[in-house]
Coordinates of C-alpha atoms and ligand atoms in Angstrom, one line a residue:
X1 CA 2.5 40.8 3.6
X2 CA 4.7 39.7 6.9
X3 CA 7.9 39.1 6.0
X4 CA 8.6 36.3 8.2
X5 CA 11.2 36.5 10.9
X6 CA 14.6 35.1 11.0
X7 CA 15.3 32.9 13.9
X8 CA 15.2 29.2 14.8
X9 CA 14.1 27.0 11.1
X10 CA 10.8 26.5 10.2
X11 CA 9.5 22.7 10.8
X12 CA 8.1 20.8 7.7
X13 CA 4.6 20.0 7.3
X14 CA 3.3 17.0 8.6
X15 CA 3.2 14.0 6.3
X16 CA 5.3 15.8 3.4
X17 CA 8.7 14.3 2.8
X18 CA 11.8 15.2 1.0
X19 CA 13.3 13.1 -1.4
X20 CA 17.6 13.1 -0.8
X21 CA 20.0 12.2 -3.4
X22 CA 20.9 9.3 -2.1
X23 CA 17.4 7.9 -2.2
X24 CA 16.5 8.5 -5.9
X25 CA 18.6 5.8 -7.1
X26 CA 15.6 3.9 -6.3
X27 CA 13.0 6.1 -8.0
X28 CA 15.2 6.3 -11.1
X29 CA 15.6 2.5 -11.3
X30 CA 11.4 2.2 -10.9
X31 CA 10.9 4.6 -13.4
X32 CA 13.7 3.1 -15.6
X33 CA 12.1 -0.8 -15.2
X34 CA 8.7 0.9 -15.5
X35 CA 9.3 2.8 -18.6
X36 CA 10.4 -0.1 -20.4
X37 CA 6.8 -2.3 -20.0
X38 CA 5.2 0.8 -20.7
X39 CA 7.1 1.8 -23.7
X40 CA 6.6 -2.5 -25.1
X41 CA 3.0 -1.6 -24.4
X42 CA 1.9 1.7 -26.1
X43 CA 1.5 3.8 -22.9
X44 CA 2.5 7.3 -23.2
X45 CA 3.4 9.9 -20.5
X46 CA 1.2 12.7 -19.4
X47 CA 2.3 15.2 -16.4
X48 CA -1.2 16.9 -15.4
X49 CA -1.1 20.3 -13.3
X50 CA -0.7 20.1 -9.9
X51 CA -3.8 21.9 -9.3
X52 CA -7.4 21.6 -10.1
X53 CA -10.1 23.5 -9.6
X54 CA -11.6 22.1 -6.7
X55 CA -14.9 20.9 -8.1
X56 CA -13.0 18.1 -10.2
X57 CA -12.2 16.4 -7.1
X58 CA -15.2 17.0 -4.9
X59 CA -17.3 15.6 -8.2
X60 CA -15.8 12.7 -8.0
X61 CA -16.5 12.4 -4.2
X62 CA -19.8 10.4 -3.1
X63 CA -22.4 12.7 -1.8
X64 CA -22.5 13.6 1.9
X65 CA -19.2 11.8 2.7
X66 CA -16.7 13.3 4.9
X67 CA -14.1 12.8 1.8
X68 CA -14.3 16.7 1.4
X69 CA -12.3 17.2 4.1
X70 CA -9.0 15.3 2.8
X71 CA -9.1 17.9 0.1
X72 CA -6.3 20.6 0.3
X73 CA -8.6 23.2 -1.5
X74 CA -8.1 26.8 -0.7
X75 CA -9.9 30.3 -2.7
X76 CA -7.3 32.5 -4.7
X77 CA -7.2 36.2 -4.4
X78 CA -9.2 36.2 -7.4
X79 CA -12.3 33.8 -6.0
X80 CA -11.0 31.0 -7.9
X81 CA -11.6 27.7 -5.9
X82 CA -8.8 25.4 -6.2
X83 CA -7.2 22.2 -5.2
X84 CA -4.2 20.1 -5.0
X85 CA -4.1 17.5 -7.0
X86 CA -5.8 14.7 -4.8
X87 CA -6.1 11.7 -7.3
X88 CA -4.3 10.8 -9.9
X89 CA -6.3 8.9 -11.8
X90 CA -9.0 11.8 -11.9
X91 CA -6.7 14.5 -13.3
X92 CA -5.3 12.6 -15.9
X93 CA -9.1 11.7 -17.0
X94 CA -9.6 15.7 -16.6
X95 CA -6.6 15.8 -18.7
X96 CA -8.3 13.7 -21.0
X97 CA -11.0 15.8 -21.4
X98 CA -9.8 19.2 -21.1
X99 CA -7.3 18.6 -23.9
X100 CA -9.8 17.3 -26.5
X101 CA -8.2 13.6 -26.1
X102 CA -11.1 12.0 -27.2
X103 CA -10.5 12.8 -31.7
X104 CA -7.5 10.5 -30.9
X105 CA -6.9 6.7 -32.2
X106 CA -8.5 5.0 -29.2
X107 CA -8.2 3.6 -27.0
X108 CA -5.9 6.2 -25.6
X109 CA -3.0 4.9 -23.6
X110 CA -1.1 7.0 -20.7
X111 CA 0.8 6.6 -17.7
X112 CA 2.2 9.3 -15.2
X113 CA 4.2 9.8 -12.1
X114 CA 2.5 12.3 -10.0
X115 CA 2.0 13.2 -6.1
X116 CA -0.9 13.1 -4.6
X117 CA -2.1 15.3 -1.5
X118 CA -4.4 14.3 1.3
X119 CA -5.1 15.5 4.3
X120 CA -5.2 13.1 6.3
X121 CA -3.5 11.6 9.7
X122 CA 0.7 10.0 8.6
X123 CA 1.5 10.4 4.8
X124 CA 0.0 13.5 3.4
X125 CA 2.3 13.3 0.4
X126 CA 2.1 10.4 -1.5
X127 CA 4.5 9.8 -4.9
X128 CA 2.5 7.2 -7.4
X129 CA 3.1 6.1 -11.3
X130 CA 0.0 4.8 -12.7
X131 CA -1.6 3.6 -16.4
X132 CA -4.7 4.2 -17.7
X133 CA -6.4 2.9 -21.0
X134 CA -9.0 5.0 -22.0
X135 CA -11.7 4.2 -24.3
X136 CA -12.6 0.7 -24.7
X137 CA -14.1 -1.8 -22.3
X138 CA -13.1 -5.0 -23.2
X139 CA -11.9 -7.6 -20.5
X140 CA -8.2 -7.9 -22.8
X141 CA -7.7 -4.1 -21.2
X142 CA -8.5 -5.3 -17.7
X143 CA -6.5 -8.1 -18.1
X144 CA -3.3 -6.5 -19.8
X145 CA -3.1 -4.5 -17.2
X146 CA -3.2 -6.8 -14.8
X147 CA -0.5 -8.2 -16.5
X148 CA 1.5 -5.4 -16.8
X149 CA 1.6 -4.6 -13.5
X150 CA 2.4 -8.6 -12.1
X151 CA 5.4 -8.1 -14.8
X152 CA 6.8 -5.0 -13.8
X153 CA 6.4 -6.0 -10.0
X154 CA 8.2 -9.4 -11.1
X155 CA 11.0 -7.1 -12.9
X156 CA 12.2 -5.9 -9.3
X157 CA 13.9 -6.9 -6.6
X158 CA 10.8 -6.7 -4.1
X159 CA 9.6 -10.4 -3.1
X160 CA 6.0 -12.0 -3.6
X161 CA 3.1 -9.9 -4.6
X162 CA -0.6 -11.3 -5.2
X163 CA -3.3 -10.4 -7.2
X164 CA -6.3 -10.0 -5.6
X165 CA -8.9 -9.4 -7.9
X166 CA -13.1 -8.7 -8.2
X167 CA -15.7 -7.5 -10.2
X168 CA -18.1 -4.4 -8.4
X169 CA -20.9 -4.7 -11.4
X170 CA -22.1 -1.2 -12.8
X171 CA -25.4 1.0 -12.7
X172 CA -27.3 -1.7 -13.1
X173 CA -26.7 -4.5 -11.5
X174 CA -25.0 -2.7 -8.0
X175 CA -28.1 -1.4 -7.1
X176 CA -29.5 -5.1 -6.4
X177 CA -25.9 -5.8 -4.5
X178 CA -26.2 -2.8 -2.2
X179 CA -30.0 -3.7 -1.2
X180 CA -28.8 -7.4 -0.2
X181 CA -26.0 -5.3 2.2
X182 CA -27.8 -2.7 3.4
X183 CA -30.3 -6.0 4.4
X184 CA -27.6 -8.0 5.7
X185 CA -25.5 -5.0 8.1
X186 CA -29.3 -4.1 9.0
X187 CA -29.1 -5.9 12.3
X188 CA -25.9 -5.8 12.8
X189 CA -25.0 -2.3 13.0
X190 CA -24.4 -2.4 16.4
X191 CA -21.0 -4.3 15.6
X192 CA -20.5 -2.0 13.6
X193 CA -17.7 1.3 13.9
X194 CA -19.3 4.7 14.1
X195 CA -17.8 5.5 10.6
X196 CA -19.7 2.5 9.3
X197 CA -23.4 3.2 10.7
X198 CA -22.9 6.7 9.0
X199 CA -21.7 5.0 5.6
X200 CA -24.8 2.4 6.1
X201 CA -27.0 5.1 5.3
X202 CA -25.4 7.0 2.5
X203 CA -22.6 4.4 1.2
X204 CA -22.2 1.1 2.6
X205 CA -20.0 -0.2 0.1
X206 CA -17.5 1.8 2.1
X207 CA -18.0 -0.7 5.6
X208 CA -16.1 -3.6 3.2
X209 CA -12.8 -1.4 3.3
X210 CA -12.9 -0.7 6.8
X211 CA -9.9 -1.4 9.0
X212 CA -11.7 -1.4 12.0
X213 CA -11.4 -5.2 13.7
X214 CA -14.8 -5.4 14.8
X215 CA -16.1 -4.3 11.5
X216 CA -13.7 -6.7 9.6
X217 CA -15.4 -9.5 11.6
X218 CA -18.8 -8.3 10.2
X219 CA -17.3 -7.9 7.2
X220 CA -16.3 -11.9 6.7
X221 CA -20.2 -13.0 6.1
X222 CA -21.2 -10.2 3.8
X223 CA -23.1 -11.1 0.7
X224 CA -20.6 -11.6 -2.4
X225 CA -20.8 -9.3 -5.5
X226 CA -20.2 -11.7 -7.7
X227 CA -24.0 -13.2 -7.1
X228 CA -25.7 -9.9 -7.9
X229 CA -23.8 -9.2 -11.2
X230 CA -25.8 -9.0 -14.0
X231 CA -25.4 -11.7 -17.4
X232 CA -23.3 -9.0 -19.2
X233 CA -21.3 -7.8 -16.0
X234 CA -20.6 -11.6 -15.0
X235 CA -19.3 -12.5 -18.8
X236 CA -17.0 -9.8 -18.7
X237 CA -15.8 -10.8 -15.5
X238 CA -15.6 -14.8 -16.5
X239 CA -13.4 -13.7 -19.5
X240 CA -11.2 -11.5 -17.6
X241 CA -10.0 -14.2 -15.6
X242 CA -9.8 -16.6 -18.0
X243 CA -7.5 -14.0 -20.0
X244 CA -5.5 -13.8 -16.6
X245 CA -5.1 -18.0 -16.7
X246 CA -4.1 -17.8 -20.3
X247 CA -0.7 -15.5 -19.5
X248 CA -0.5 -17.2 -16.2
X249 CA -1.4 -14.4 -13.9
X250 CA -1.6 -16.1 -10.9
X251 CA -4.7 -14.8 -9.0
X252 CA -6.8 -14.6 -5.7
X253 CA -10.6 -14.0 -6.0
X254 CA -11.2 -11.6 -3.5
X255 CA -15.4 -11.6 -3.2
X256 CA -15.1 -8.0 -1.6
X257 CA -12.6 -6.2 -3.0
X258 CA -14.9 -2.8 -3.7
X259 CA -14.3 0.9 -4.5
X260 CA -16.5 3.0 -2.5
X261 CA -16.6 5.5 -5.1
X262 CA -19.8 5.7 -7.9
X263 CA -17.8 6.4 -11.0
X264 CA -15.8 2.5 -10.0
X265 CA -17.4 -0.1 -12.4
X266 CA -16.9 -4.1 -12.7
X267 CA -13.3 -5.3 -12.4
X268 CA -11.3 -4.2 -9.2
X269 CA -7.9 -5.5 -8.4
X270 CA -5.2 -5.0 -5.5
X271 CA -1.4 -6.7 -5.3
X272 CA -0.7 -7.1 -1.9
X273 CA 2.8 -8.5 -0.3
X274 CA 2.2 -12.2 0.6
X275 CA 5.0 -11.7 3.3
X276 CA 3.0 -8.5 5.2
X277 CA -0.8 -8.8 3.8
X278 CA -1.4 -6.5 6.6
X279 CA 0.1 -3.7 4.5
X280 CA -1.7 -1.5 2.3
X281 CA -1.7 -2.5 -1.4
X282 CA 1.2 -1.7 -3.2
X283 CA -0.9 -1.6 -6.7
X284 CA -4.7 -0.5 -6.6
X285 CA -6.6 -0.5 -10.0
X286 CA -9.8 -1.4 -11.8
X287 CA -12.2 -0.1 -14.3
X288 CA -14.1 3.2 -14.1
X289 CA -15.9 3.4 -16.8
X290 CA -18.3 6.2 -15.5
X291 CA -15.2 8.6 -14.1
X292 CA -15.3 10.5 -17.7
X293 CA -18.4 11.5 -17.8
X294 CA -19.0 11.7 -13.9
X295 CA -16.4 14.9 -14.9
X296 CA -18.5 16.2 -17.8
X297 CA -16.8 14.2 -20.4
X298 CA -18.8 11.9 -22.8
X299 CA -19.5 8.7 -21.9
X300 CA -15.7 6.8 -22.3
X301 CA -15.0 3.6 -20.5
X302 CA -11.6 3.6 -19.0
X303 CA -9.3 1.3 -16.9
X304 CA -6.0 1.6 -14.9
X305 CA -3.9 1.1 -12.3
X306 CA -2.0 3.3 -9.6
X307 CA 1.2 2.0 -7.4
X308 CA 2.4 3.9 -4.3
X309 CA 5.8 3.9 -5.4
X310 CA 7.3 5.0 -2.1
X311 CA 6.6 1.7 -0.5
X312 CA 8.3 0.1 -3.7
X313 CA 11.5 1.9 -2.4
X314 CA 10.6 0.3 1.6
X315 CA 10.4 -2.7 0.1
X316 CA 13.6 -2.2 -2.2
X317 CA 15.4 -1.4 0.5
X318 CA 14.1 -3.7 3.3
X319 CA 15.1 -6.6 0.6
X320 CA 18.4 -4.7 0.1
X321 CA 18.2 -5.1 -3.3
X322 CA 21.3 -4.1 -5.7
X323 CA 19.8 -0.7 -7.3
X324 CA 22.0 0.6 -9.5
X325 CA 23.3 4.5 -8.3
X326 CA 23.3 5.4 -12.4
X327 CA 26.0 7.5 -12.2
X328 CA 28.7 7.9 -14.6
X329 CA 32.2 6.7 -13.3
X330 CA 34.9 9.6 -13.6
X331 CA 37.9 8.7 -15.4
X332 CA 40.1 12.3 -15.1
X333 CA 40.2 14.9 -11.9
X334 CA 41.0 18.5 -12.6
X335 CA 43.0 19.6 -9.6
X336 CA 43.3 23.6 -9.6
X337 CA 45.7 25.8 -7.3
X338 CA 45.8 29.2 -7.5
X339 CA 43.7 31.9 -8.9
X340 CA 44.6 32.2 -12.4
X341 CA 44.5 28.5 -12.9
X342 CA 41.1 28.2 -11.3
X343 CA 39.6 30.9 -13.7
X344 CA 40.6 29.3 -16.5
X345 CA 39.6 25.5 -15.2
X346 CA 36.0 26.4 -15.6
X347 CA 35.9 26.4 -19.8
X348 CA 39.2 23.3 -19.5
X349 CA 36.3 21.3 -17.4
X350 CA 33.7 21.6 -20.0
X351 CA 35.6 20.7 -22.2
X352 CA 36.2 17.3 -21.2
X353 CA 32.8 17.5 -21.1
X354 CA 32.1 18.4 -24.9
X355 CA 35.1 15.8 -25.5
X356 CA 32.8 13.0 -24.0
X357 CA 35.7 12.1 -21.6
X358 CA 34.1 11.7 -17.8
X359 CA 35.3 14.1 -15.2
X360 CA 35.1 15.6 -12.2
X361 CA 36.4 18.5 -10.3
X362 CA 36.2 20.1 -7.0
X363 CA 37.0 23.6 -8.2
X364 CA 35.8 25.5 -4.7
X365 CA 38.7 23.6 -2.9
X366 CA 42.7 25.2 -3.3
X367 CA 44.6 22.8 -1.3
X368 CA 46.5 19.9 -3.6
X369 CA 46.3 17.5 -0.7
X370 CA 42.4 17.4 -0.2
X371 CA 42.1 17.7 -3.8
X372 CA 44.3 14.2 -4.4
X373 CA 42.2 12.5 -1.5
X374 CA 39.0 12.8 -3.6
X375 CA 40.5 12.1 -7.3
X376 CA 41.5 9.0 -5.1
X377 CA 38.5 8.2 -3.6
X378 CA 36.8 8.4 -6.7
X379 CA 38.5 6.0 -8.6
X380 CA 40.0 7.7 -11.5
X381 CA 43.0 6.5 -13.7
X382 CA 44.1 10.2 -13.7
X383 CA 44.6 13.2 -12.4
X384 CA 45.0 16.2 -14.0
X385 CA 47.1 19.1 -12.4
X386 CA 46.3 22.8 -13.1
X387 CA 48.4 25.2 -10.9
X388 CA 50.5 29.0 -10.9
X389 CA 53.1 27.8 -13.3
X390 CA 51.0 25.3 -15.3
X391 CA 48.4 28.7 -16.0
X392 CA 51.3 30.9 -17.6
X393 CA 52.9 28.0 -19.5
X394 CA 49.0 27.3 -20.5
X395 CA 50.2 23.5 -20.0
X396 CA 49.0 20.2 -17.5
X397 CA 50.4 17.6 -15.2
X398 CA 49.0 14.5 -15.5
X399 CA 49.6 12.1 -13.1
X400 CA 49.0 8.6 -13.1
X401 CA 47.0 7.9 -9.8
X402 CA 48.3 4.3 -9.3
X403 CA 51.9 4.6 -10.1
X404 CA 52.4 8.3 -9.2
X405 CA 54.1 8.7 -12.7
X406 CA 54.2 12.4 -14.0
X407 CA 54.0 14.1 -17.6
X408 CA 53.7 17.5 -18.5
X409 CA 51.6 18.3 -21.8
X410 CA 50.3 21.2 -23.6
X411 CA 46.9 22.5 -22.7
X412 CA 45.8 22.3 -26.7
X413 CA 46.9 19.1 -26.9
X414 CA 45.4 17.6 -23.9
X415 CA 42.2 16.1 -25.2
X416 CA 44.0 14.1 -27.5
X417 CA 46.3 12.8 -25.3
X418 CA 44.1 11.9 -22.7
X419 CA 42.0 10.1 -25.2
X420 CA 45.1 8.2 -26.3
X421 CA 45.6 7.3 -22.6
X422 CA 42.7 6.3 -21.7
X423 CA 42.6 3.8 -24.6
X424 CA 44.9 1.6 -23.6
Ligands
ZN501 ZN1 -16.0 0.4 10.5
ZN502 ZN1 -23.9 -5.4 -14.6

């Protein structure tokens, strides 16, 4: 192996981003808002493997599309094909299967908070929380998770979000639905984006998500799905939405919304920002009641959502939105000079910790001065002075910050009496 060469530091990878302390306030506040709904719910965490084996993902893929390519997949030194984790929704249904989920009380109820990897042009890295409900295909499960999802959005600070919502039908009504638009973009496929006449012929559900203004303007005439769903499909639908009216969902029928992939089945929904529309969704979900067994699973309907939860944290912070930092306010400051006193502070600081009293410490610094300055900035109601002559006599300053007033006290005793103090 090379051992690589020191000199000038490595660059990152393209579209992979670090998150710094001072930007996971926001993730722990999601989560924290999150976690609650979830909790009220029933909707347990799962954490699947970063890696698959590759054929997980490119099973899921349609057939002769260039979706292959996003995959990071690579071959292991011993011919094993794998991949990073490139969907969410897919692993935790391989999850599902692989860890015999299907002899529990269903339906089964999850949600994660996972990367996802593509490789593709800008974000490459993507960090998303999602639910899914595994198990049963009634339109209350479409609809309470719809709900769930207008809630928690409505729980933070993050402006207007829609629901935009649709039903794709399943095996056997889309057929009829992609006849009438393979008829329709027939003679029109000259408007059409190269991407597009390619997806004509092996997927055209795909031309109703392109981006592509020409194709857009193609797109506004298309047939609607909702006149090709069968009786059953178009019942489920009709209660879905009447659910949705019932907890006062507000919603926007969205005759196109469509997930190019096979496995997608009847309901589809997207919450987009009413202030930039133009952005990508912030919440994607629907039904996919043929993803299970797509990956070898038995037959299982499921459901769920997925919400890019790095835009949450744009939109968090382009609203400037008071996100709590969720750390714990010191109270005491262990100053340390010297040697023998900085040996010793190590076992003193923990035990304010066992003591449940909330300090802090800067034990790699030896100056009194610089030591002060940040016990000040800090905000503490005390400091606590460690030095030479306090180590022999195994006894503390402790010095008001405020008033500058000074005590001495006995290292066993000191607990106590800061307890005491800090009482009153
Ligand atoms: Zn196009
Ligand atoms: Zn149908």
């Amino acid at each position: 192996m090379n051992m690589s060469k020191k000199g000038k530091p490595i660059d990152p990878p393209k579209g992979i981003s670090t998150i710094l302390p001072e930007d996971q306030k926001y993730y722990r506040y999601i989560l924290k808002k999150a976690e609650a709904i979830f909790d009220y719910y029933g909707f347990e965490r799962i954490d699947a493997g970063i890696l698959e084996s590759s054929d997980v993902f490119t099973r899921t893929m349609t057939a002769d599309s260039d979706e292959e390519k996003e995959l990071f997949s690579f071959k292991t030194k011993n011919s094993e094909y794998l991949a990073l984790k490139y969907d969410n929704q897919v692993s935790v249904a391989q999850a599902y299967i692989n860890n015999g989920m299907n002899s529990r009380p269903h339906p089964v109820k999850l949600f994660y908070v996972s990367s996802s990897f593509r490789n593709i042009e800008g974000r490459r890295q993507t960090l998303e929380m999602g639910v899914e409900t595994i198990g049963d295909d009634s339109e209350i499960i479409d609809a309470e998770l719809i709900f769930m999802a207008h809630k928690l959005i409505e729980s933070m600070s993050i402006g207007e979000y829609s629901a935009y919502v649709n039903s794709m039908g399943e095996s056997s009504c889309r057929p009829a639905y992609i006849r009438a638009l393979k008829d329709y973009f027939k003679n029109k496929s000259k408007k059409l984006c190269s991407a597009c006449r390619d997806n004509l012929k092996t997927n055209p559900l795909k031309i109703l998500n392109c981006q592509v203004e020409t194709c857009k303007e193609v797109n506004k005439e298309v047939p609607q799905t909702v006149d090709y769903l069968c009786d059953e499909c178009h019942v489920h639908f009709k209660h879905t939405l009447e659910y949705l009216d019932e907890v006062g969902v507000p919603y926007i029928l969205n005759p196109i919304l469509i997930r190019g992939r096979e496995y997608h089945t009847r309901t589809a929904f997207d919450f987009i920002s009413d202030a930039n529309p133009e952005l990508a969704p912030v919440i994607q979900g629907g039904r996919h009641d043929r993803l299970i067994d797509t990956l070898g699973g038995s037959r299982t309907p499921a459901a769920g959502w997925t919400m890019n939860l790095d835009q949450i944290v744009t939109a968090l912070k382009e609203k400037q939105a008071s996100v709590p930092d969720g750390k714990i306010k010191p109270k005491i400051f262990l100053i340390q000079l010297g040697e023998m006193a900085k040996k010793k502070s190590l076992i003193l600081f923990e035990n304010f910790r066992k003591a449940g009293i909330e300090a802090k410490s800067s034990l790699g610094r030896d100056s009194i001065k610089s030591q002060l300055r940040i016990a000040h900035r800090l905000g503490v109601k005390f400091a606590l002075i460690f030095g030479q002559k306090e180590a022999l006599d195994n006894t503390m300053i402790v010095r008001e910050i405020n008033t500058g007033v000074q005590e001495t006290i006995p290292v066993e005793k000191i607990i106590e009496e800061i307890k005491k103090k800090l009482k009153t």
